[in-house]
Coordinates of C-alpha atoms in Angstrom, one line a residue:
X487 CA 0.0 0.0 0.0
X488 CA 1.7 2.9 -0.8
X489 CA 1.2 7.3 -0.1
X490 CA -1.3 6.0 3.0
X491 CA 0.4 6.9 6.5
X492 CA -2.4 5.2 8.4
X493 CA -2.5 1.5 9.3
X494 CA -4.6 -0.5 6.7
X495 CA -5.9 -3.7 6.5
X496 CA -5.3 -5.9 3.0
X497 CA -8.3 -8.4 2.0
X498 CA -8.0 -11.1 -0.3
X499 CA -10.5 -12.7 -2.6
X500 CA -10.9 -15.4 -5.2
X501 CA -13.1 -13.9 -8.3
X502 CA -13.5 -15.2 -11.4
X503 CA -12.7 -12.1 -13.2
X504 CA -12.3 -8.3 -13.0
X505 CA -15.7 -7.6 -12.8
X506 CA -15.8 -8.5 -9.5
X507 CA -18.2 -12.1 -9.9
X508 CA -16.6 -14.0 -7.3
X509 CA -15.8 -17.7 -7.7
X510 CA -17.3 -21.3 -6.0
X511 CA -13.9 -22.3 -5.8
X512 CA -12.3 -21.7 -2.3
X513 CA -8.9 -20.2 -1.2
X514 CA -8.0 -21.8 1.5
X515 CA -5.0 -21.4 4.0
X516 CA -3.6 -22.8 7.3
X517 CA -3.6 -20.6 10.3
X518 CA -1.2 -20.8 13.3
X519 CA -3.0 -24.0 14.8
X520 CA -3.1 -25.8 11.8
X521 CA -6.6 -24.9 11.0
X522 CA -8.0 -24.6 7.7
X523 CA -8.8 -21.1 7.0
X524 CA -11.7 -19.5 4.7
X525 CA -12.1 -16.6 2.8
X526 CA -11.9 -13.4 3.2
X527 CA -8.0 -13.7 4.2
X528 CA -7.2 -9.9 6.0
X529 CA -3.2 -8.6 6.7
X530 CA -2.2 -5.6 8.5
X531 CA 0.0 -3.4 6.9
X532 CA 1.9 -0.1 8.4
X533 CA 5.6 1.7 8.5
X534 CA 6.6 -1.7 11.1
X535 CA 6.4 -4.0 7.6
X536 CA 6.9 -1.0 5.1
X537 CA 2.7 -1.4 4.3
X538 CA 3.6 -4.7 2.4
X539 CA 0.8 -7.3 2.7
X540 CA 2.4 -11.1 1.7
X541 CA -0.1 -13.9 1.8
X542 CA 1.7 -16.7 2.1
X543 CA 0.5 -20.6 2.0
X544 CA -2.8 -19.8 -0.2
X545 CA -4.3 -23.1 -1.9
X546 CA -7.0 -22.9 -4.5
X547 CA -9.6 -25.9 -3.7
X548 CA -11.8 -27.3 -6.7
X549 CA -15.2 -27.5 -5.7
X550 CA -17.4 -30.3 -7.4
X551 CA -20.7 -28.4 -7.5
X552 CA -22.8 -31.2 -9.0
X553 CA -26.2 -31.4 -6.3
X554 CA -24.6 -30.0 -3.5
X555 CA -26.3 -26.8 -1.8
X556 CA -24.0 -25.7 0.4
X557 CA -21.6 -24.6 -2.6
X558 CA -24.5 -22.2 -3.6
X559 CA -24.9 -20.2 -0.3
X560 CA -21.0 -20.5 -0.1
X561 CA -21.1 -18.2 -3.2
X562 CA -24.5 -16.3 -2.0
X563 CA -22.3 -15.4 1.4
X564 CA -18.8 -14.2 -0.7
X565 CA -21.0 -12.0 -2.9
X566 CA -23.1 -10.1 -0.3
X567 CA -20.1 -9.6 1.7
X568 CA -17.8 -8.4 -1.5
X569 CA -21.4 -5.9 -1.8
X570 CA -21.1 -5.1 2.0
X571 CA -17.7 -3.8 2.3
X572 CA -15.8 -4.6 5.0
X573 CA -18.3 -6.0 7.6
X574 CA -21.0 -8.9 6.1
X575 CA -24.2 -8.1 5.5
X576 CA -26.2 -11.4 4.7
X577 CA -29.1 -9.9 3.7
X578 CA -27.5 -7.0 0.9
X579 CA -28.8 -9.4 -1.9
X580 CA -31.8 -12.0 -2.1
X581 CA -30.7 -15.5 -2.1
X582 CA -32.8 -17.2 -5.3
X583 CA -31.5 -20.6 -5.7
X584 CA -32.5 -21.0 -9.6
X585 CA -30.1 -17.9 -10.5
X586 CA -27.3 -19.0 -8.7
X587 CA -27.5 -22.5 -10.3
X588 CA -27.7 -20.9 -13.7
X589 CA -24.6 -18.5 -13.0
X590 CA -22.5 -21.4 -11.2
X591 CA -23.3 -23.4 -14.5
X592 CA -21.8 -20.6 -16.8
X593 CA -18.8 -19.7 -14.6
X594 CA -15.6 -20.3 -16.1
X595 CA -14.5 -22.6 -13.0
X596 CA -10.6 -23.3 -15.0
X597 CA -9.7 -19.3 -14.6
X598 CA -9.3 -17.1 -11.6
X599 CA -8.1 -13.8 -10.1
X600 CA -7.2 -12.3 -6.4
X601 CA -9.7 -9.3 -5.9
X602 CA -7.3 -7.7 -3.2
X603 CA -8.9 -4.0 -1.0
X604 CA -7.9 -1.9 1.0
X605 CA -9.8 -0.9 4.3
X606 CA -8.4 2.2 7.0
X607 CA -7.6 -0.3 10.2
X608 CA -10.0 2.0 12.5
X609 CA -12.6 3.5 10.2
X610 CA -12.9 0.3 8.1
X611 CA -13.3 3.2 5.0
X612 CA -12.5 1.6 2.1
X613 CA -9.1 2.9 0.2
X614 CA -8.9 1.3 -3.2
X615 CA -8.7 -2.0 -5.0
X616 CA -6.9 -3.9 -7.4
X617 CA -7.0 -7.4 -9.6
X618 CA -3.8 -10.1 -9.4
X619 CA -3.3 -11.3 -13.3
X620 CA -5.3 -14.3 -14.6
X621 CA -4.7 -17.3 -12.6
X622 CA -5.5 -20.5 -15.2
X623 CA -5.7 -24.3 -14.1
X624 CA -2.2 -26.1 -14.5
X625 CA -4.3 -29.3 -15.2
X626 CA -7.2 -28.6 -17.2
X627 CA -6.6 -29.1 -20.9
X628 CA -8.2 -25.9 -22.3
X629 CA -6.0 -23.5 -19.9
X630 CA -2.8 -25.4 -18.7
X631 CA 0.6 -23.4 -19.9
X632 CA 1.4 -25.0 -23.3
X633 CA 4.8 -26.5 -23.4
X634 CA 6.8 -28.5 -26.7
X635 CA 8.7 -31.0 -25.1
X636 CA 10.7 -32.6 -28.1
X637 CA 10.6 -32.5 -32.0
X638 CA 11.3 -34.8 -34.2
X639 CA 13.3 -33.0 -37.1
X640 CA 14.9 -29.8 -36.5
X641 CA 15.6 -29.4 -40.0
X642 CA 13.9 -29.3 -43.6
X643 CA 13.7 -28.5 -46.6
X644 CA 12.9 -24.5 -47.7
X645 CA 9.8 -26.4 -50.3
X646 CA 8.2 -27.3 -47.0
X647 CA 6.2 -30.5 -46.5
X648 CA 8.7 -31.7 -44.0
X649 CA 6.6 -33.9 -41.4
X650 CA 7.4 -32.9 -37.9
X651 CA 6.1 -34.6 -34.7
X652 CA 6.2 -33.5 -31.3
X653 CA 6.1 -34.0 -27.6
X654 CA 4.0 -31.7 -25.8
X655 CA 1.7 -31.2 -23.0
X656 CA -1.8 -32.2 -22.9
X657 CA -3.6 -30.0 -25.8
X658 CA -7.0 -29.9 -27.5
X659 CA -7.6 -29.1 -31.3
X660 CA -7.8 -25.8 -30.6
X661 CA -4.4 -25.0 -31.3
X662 CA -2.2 -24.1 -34.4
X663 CA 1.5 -24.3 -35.2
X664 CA 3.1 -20.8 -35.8
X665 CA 6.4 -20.5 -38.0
X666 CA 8.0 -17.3 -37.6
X667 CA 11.7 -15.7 -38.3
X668 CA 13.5 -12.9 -36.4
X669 CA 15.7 -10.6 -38.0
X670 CA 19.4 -9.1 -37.3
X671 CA 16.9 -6.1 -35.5
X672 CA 14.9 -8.8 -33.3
X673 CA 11.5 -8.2 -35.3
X674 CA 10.0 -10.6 -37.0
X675 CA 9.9 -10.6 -40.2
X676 CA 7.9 -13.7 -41.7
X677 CA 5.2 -15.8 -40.1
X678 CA 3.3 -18.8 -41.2
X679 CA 1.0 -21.8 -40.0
X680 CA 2.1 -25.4 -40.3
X681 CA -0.4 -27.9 -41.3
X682 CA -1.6 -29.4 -38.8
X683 CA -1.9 -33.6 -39.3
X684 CA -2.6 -35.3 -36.3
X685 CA -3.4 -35.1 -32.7
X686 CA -2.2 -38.6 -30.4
X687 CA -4.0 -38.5 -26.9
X688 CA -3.6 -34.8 -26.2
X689 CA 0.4 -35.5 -26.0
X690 CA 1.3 -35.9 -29.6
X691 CA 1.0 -33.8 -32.7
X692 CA 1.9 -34.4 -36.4
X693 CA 2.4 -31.3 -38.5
X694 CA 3.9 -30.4 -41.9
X695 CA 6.1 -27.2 -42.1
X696 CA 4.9 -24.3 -44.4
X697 CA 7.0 -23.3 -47.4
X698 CA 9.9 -20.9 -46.6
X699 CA 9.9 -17.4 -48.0
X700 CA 12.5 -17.6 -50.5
X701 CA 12.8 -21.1 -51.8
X702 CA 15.9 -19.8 -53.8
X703 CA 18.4 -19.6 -50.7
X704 CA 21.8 -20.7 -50.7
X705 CA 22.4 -21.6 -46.9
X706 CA 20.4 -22.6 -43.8
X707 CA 18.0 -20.1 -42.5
X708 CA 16.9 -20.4 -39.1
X709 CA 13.2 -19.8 -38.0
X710 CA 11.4 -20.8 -35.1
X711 CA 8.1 -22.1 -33.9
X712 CA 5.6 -22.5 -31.1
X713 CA 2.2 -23.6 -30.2
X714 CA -0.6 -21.0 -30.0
X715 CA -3.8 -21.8 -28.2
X716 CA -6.5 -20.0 -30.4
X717 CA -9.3 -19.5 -27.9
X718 CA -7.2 -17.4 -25.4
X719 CA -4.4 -16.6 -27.6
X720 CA -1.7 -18.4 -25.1
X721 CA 2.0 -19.4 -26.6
X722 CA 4.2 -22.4 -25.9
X723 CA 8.1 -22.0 -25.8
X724 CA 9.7 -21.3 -29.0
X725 CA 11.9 -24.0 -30.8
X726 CA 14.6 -24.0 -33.4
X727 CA 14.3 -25.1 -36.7
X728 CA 16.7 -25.0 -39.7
X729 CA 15.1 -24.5 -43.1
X730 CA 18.0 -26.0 -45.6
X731 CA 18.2 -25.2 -49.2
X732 CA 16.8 -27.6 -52.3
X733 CA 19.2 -27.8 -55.2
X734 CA 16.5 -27.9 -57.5
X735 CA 15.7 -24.3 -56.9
X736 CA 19.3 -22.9 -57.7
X737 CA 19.3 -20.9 -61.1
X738 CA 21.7 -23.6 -62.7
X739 CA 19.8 -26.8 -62.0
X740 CA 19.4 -29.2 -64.9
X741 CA 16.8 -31.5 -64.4
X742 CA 18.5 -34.8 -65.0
X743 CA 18.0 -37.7 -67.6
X744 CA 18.2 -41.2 -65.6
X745 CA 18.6 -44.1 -68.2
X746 CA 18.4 -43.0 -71.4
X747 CA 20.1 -43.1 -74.5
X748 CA 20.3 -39.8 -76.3
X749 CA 21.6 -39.1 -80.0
X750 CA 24.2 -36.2 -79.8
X751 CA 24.3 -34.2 -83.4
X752 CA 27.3 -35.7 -85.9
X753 CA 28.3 -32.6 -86.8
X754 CA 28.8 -30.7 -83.1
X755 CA 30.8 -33.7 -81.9
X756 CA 32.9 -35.4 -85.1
X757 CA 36.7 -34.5 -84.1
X758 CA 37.9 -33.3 -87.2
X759 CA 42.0 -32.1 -87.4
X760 CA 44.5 -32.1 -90.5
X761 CA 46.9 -32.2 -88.2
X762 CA 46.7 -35.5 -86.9
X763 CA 45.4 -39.2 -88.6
X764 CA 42.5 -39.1 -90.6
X765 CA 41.5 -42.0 -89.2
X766 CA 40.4 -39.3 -86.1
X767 CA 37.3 -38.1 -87.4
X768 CA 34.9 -40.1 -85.4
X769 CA 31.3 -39.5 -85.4
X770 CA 29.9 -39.7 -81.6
X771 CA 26.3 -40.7 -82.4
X772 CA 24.4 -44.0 -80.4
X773 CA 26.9 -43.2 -77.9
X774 CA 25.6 -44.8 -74.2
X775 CA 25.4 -42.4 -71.2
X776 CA 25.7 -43.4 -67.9
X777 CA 23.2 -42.2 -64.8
X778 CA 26.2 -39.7 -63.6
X779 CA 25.3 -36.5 -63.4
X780 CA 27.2 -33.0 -64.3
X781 CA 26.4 -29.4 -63.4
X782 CA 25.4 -26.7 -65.5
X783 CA 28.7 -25.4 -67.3
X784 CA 29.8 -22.2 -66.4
X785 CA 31.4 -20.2 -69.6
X786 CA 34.7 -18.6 -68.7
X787 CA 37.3 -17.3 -71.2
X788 CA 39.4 -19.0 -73.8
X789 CA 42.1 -21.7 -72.9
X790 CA 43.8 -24.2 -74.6
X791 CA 41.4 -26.6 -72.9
X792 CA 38.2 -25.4 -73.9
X793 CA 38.6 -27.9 -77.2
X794 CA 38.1 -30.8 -75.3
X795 CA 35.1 -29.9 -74.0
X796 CA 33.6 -28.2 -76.9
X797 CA 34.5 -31.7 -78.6
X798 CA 33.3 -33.9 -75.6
X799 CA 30.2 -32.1 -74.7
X800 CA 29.2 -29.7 -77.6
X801 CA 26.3 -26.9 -77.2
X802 CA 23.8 -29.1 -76.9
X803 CA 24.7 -30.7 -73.4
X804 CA 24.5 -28.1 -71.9
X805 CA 21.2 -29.1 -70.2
X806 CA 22.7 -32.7 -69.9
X807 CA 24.1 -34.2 -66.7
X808 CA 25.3 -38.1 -67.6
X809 CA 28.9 -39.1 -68.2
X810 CA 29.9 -40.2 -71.6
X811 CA 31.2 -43.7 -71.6
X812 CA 33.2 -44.0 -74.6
X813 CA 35.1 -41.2 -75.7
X814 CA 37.2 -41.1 -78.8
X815 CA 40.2 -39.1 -77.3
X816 CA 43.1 -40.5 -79.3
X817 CA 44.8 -42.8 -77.2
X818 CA 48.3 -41.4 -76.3
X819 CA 46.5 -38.1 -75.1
X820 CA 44.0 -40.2 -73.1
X821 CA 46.6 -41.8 -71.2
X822 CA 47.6 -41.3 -67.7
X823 CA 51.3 -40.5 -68.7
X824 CA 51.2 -37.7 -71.1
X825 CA 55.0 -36.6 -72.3
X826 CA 55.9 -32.8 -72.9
X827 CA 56.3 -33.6 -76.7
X828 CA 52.2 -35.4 -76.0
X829 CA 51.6 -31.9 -74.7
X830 CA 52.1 -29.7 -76.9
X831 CA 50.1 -32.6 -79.1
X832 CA 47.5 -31.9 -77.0
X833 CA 47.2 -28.3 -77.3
X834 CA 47.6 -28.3 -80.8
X835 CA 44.9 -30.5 -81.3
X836 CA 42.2 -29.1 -78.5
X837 CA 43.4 -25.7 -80.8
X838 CA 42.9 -26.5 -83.9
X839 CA 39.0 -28.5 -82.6
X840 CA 38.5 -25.5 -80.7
X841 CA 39.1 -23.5 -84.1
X842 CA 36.5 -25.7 -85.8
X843 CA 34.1 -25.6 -83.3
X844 CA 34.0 -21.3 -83.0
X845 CA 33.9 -21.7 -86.9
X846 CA 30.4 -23.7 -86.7
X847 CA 29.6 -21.6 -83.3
X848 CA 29.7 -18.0 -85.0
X849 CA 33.1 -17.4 -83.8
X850 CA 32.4 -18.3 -79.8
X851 CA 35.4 -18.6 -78.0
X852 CA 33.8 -19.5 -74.4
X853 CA 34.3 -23.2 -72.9
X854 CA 33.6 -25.1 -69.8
X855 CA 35.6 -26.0 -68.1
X856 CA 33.4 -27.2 -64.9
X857 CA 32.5 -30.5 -66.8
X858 CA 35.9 -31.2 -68.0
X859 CA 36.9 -30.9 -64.1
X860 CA 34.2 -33.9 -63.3
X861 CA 35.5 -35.8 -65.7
X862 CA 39.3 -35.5 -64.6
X863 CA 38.5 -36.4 -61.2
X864 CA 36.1 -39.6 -62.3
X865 CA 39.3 -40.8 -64.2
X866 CA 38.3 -39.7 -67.6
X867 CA 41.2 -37.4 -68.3
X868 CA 45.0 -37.6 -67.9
X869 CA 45.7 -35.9 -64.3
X870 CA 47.6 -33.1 -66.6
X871 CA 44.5 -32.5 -67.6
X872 CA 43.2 -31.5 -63.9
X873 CA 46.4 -29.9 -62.8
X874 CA 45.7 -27.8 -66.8
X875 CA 42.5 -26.7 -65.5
X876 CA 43.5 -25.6 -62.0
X877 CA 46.6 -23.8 -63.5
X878 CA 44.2 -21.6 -66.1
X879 CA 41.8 -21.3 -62.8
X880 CA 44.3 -19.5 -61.1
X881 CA 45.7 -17.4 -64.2
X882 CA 42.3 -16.3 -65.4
X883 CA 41.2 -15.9 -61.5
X884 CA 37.8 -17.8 -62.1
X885 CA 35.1 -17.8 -59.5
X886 CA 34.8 -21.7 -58.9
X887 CA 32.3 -21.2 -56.4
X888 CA 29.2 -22.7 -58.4
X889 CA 30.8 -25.6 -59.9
X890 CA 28.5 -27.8 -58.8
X891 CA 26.8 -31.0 -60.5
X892 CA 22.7 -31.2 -59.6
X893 CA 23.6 -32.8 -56.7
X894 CA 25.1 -30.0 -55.6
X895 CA 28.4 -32.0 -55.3
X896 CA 31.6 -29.4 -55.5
X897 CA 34.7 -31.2 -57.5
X898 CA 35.9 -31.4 -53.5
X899 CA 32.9 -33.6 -52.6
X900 CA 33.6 -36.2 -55.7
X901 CA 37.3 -36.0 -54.9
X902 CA 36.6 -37.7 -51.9
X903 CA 33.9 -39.9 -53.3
X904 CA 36.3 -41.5 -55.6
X905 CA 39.3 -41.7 -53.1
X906 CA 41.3 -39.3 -55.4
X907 CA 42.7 -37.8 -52.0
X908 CA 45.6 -36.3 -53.8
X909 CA 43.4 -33.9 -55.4
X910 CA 42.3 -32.2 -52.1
X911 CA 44.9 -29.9 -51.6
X912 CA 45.3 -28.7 -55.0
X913 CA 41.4 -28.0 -55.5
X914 CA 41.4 -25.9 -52.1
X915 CA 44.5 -23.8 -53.1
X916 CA 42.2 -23.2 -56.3
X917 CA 40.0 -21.6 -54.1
X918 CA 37.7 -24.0 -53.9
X919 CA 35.1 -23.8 -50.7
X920 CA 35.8 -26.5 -47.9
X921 CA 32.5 -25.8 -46.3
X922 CA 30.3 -26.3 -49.1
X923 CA 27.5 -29.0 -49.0
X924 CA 25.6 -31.1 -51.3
X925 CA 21.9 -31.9 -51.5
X926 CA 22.0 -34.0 -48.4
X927 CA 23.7 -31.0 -46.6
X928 CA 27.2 -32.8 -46.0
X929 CA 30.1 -31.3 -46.4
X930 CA 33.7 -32.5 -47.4
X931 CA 34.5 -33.1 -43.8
X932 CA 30.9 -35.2 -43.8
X933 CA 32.0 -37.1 -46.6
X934 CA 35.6 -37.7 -45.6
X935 CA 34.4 -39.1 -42.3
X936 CA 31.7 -41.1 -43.8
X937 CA 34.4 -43.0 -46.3
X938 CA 37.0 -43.3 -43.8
X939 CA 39.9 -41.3 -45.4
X940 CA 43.5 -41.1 -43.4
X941 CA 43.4 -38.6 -40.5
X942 CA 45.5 -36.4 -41.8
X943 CA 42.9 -34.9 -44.5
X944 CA 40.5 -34.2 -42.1
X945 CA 43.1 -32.1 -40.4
X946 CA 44.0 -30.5 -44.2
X947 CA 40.2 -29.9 -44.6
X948 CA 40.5 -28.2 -40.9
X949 CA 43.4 -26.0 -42.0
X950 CA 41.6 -24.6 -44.6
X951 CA 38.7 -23.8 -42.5
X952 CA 36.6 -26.6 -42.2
X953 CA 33.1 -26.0 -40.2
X954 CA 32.8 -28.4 -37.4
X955 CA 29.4 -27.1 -36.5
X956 CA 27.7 -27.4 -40.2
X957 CA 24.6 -30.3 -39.8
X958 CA 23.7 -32.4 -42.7
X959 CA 19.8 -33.2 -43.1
X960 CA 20.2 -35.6 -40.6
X961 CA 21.5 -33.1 -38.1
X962 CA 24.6 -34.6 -37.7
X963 CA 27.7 -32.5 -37.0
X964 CA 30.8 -34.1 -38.1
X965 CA 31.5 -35.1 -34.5
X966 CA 27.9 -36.7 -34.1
X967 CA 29.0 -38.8 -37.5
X968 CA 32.5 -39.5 -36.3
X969 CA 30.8 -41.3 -32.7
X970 CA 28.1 -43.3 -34.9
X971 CA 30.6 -44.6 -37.4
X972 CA 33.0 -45.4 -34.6
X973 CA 35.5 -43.4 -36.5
X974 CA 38.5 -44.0 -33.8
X975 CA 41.1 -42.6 -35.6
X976 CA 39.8 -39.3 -36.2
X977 CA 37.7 -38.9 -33.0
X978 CA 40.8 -37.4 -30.9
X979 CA 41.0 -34.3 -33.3
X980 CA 37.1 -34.0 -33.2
X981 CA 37.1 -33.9 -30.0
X982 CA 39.8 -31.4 -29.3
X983 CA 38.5 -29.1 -32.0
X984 CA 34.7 -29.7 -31.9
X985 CA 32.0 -28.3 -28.8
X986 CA 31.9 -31.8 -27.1
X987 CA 28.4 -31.5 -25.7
X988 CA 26.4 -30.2 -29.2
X989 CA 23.4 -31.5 -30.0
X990 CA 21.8 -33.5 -33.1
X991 CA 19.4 -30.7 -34.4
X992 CA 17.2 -33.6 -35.4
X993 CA 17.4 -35.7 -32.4
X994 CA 18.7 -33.9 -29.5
X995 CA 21.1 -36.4 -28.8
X996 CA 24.8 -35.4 -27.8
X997 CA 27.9 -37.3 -28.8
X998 CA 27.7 -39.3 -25.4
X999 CA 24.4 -40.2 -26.4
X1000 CA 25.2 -41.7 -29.6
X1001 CA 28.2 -43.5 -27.8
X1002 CA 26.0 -44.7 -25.3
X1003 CA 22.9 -45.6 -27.5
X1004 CA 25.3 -47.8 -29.9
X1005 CA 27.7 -49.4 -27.0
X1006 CA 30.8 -47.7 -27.7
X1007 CA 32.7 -47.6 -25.0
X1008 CA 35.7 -46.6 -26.4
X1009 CA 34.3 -43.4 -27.8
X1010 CA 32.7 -42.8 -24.7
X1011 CA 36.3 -43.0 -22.9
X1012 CA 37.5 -40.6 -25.9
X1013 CA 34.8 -38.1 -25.1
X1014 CA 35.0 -38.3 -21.2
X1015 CA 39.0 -37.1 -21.4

């Protein structure tokens, strides 16, 4: 009670709202001799306890109403006094038995407020008055605080559609999932609603995640989302979740062919050169492609490569994304060992096709060099050919970040795929990005853990400025990946370089609990150190 210099007395009731209707429930306390006490609960405030009333051991008892009377004069007796003021006057207000029933039947018995006055000790004048907030039942369904308790994916794609299911406190129908992102400012700025599935006994709920914004992204954008109870507007905890990006979006997605034969043109792809046999000339029709897939090429400037590729994949493949099986590379050039005198045979003859091929182009002198990169590392080319391609990267300074194949594999990822480890280095001094990922969100340190490659590249791909903390869809962190593959020999540098105690963003689970959950008690002695 404050700017009052008198003594006051502080009176407590249980209402069920603002408005003063006061509620069949009881609040109920203990006096000094263990007694149960009714309302109205009264304090005494003045300067001795700073005029601070604190009501201390209240209890809110449920009444069950159903054919009992006494409840009813109960309530008659609260209201008249709360009419009466400070002293009870039983006969303020008519008792009528029918009315009371009908208003005890239409009270909201699952919400409640403390009605708290104040009375001058002597006069018993009445001061002011003033409502607690809402008080809503822990237990009842329709008004108990709403809480997720787990989710099953913390991830998905940007498309949406991603099924999520969750672990919550007991919840009716009347709820909806709310997606919502927060900017660098802390305001939101996009919100959605989820789909809702499937409700499982109050306790479990099935939903599908709304489309992101921008379906076009690059990298992971993270949003958030909670529960919303629609008929009183109340909000569960907020949880994370990763919208991840869909190679199929990206401007320079192909849509592949899978299993098909396809007739490339005679005339873009016949090899034709004076300067070598005539017996060269070798039309490329009926030729059988393989389900491997190639990115979009990127057109740079002129090189003494770009022949092969003109010559190899010709204008019209550009859309195309399978490996040719049989190419008609003459045989000494194809060869792993390629001589200096082979060289200069080489670029005489990708110069003089290159010639040929501008001629039938209008003059064209742009190549790609991308797809002859692909082909180097799947064994293809002659490894010149590779260390050719990095060489003009560097001279020409080409951007090498979106050479990518519609799997969104980076020449790093395939590297590693087809155990050419001593291509690593070479590609990352090209400038190529160690922390790129593919379509299932794994990056070169994902794929170099998941096919086991000597120690020492995972520390190469860590010089270079290898992520640690990049997920893949299946929210596994390299270290989570390292535990469940039982990857020994690289778990010591995880460890020391890694946050030990990060979570699965799918599953929650940290790396002791993938040791645990699998039985490995030697990465669990790893992890403990």
């Amino acid at each position: 009670l404050v700017n009052y210099p008198r003594k006051a007395v502080i009176r407590c009731w249980l209402c069920v709202s603002t408005d003063k209707d006061v509620h069949v429930h009881q609040l109920l306390t203990k006096n000094d001799r263990r007694s149960v006490r009714s309302e109205p609960h009264d304090l005494v405030v003045d300067a001795k306890n700073n005029f601070t009333a604190v009501f201390e051991g209240l209890n809110i008892i449920h009444a069950v109403t159903k054919g009992k009377k006494e409840y009813l004069e109960s309530l008659h007796k609260k209201k008249c006094h709360i009419i009466s003021g400070y002293t009870l006057d039983p006969h303020i207000c008519p008792f009528d038995e029918k009315d009371l029933k009908n208003e005890l039947k239409a009270m909201e018995k699952n919400k409640a407020v403390l009605f708290f006055e104040a009375f001058d000790f002597e006069t018993h004048e009445k001061l002011c008055e003033t409502f607690s907030n809402q008080i809503k039942n822990s237990k009842n369904v329709m008004t108990n605080p709403l809480k997720i308790s787990r989710q099953s994916h913390k991830n998905g794609s940007v498309n949406g559609g991603t099924e999520v299911l969750l672990f919550v406190e007991k919840v009716t129908r009347d709820i909806k999932i709310r997606f919502f992102e927060i900017d660098e400012t802390g305001k939101e700025c996009w919100e959605d609603s989820a789909i809702l599935e499937d409700l499982w006994h109050q306790v479990g709920i099935a939903f599908r995640t709304p489309r992101y914004k921008d379906v076009s992204v690059e990298e992971d954008r993270k949003v958030y989302f909670q529960l919303i109870r629609e008929s009183d507007g109340s909000c569960s905890n907020k949880m994370e979740f990763y919208y991840q990006p869909d190679y199929r979006n990206q401007s320079n997605y192909a849509e592949p062919v899978v299993g098909k034969k396809r007739r490339i043109e005679e005339e873009m792809y016949r090899l034709e050169s004076n300067d070598f046999n005539s017996n060269l000339e070798a039309p490329m029709d009926n030729i059988l492609l393989k389900d491997v897939y190639l990115p979009m090429p990127k057109e740079v400037g002129s090189s003494s490569l770009s022949g092969i590729l003109e010559d190899t994949f010709g204008s019209n493949s550009v859309h195309g994304s399978q490996q040719i099986e049989d190419w008609e590379l003459p045989s000494d050039l194809a060869s792993d060992c390629v001589t200096s005198d082979k060289k200069s045979e080489l670029k005489t003859f990708v110069d003089s096709s290159l010639a040929e091929i501008n001629n039938k182009k209008g003059g064209s002198e742009n190549y790609k060099l991308d797809s002859c990169l692909f082909r180097c590392i799947s064994g293809s080319f002659s490894p010149d050919v590779f260390y050719e391609i990095l060489n003009t990267v560097k001279i020409e300074n080409i951007n090498v970040q979106s050479w990518k194949n519609v799997y969104s594999k980076t020449p790093l990822h395939m590297t590693i795929e087809q155990g050419k480890l001593e291509f690593i280095e070479p590609l990352l001094n090209a400038g190529f990005n160690v922390n790129a990922v593919d379509v299932n969100h794994n990056s070169a340190l994902h794929l170099a853990l998941l096919y086991d490659v000597k120690p020492p590249i995972t520390a190469l791909l860590k010089s270079f400025g290898a992520d640690l903390a990049i997920s893949n869809y299946d929210g596994e962190m390299p270290i989570h990946m390292g535990c469940r593959l039982r990857s020994i020999s690289h778990l010591n540098f995880l460890v020391a370089e890694s946050e030990v105690n990060c979570q699965n963003k799918k599953t929650g689970d940290t790396p002791l609990h993938i040791a645990a959950k699998y039985g490995y008690k030697d990465v669990a002695e790893i992890l403990l150190k």
